Amino acid sequence: MLRRPTPAAWLGAFALLLPLVLANRSMAAAPARAEVVAETAVAPRTLDLTIASPAMDGRQKVRLLLPPGWSRHAARTWPTLWLLHGGVDDHTAWTRDTDVAELTAGTGVIVVMPNGGRCGNYSDWWNYGNGGPPRWETFHMTEMRGILERDYGAGSQRVIAGNSMGGLGAMLYAARFPGAFAAAAAFSGYLDTLHGHEPGDDSTGWGPSMACPGTDWRRVWGDPDDQAAIWHAHNPTDLAGRLHGVRLWVASGNGRAGSLGGLPFTDPVEAGANDHAHAFVDRLRALDVPVTARFFDGQHDWPYWQRDLHEAYPMLMDALGLGPCSGLSRS
């Protein structure tokens, strides 16, 4: 004979089911599109956004430096300078290790410094053919860009720069999204990710393998031979012809200590980046794509990247129609 469950039994069953009910409610409440879930003011002009990102299946940070007179409710927009960080770093890098806040204080731009992952390579990862997160390119170029233009006064005029892995990202985004950026600058970027690669060589040292120590770097673009089409589609040197009309700046040291100091021996990372920079610049010039190139004694470190930013900054601002300290915009 079946017995009716006692009240205690009902309560016990409900206690077991409650976490599942709450989990389902949480899933149903997840945003259908990326949205800002937190804002943190970390300095008078510095605002950190936390974005719930479907492309990343989680939350990501973006740091903004806001121009004088900025307001989210203003009946105008501001041009943007995107600054991308290097490998094994995050969205705090440029404000932590350079004077970018002071440099941009009187210029009417929103400086956009997104997290790009410790080894994100500014790409939607292949993940052994399965796709899915992390999708850094989608996060930056679709989700974050949409949020900034919808809710934070970002205009349609943009320039982009980055160091090391961020230099790769700057040239990738400028080439893969024609018309999105008026200018792009790479400082010590690995800009020819197949440079020196021979078929069957498993020791390719650039691109994902460079930025992803301790990580299965083949998740990013796959194997350079078996997934060659993906590698070529993410190699700035292969995409150089798509940079016609973008004002370009490439800077790299040769690995030796320069006027800003450094190691007492040749820095192999900067020496390798220098080879990449020369290959990229040579390809641009072969295609009659104008580029400003700066090659010097220097190493893979922030004193040189700060100087690179200062030297490239007038060109970047000119591409936006801004003079330094003008505070004026053509957006």
PDB file of C-alpha atoms in Angstrom, residues 64 66-67 70-80 108-110 145-157 329 331:
ATOM      1  CA  LEU A  64      38.240  53.773 -20.123  1.00  0.00           C
ATOM      2  CA  LEU A  66      37.347  59.718 -20.349  1.00  0.00           C
ATOM      3  CA  PRO A  67      37.977  63.090 -22.015  1.00  0.00           C
ATOM      4  CA  TRP A  70      32.517  63.698 -21.165  1.00  0.00           C
ATOM      5  CA  SER A  71      28.980  62.715 -20.211  1.00  0.00           C
ATOM      6  CA  ARG A  72      27.022  59.641 -21.165  1.00  0.00           C
ATOM      7  CA  HIS A  73      24.029  61.936 -21.748  1.00  0.00           C
ATOM      8  CA  ALA A  74      25.816  64.400 -24.014  1.00  0.00           C
ATOM      9  CA  ALA A  75      24.320  65.123 -27.432  1.00  0.00           C
ATOM     10  CA  ARG A  76      27.656  64.394 -29.104  1.00  0.00           C
ATOM     11  CA  THR A  77      30.182  61.615 -29.487  1.00  0.00           C
ATOM     12  CA  TRP A  78      33.944  61.331 -28.972  1.00  0.00           C
ATOM     13  CA  PRO A  79      36.522  59.572 -31.144  1.00  0.00           C
ATOM     14  CA  THR A  80      38.322  56.629 -29.565  1.00  0.00           C
ATOM     15  CA  GLY A 108      39.199  64.907 -26.791  1.00  0.00           C
ATOM     16  CA  VAL A 109      39.360  61.137 -27.064  1.00  0.00           C
ATOM     17  CA  ILE A 110      37.981  58.208 -25.114  1.00  0.00           C
ATOM     18  CA  ARG A 145      32.257  48.265 -29.505  1.00  0.00           C
ATOM     19  CA  GLY A 146      28.459  48.173 -29.511  1.00  0.00           C
ATOM     20  CA  ILE A 147      28.259  48.987 -25.804  1.00  0.00           C
ATOM     21  CA  LEU A 148      30.671  51.910 -26.105  1.00  0.00           C
ATOM     22  CA  GLU A 149      28.833  53.418 -29.052  1.00  0.00           C
ATOM     23  CA  ARG A 150      25.391  52.823 -27.577  1.00  0.00           C
ATOM     24  CA  ASP A 151      25.940  53.859 -23.975  1.00  0.00           C
ATOM     25  CA  TYR A 152      29.283  55.673 -23.530  1.00  0.00           C
ATOM     26  CA  GLY A 153      29.443  58.276 -26.278  1.00  0.00           C
ATOM     27  CA  ALA A 154      32.012  56.551 -28.490  1.00  0.00           C
ATOM     28  CA  GLY A 155      31.866  57.819 -32.051  1.00  0.00           C
ATOM     29  CA  SER A 156      32.607  56.191 -35.378  1.00  0.00           C
ATOM     30  CA  GLN A 157      36.170  57.542 -35.618  1.00  0.00           C
ATOM     31  CA  SER A 329      36.409  66.344 -32.524  1.00  0.00           C
ATOM     32  CA  SER A 331      32.772  62.917 -34.774  1.00  0.00           C
TER      33      SER A 331
END
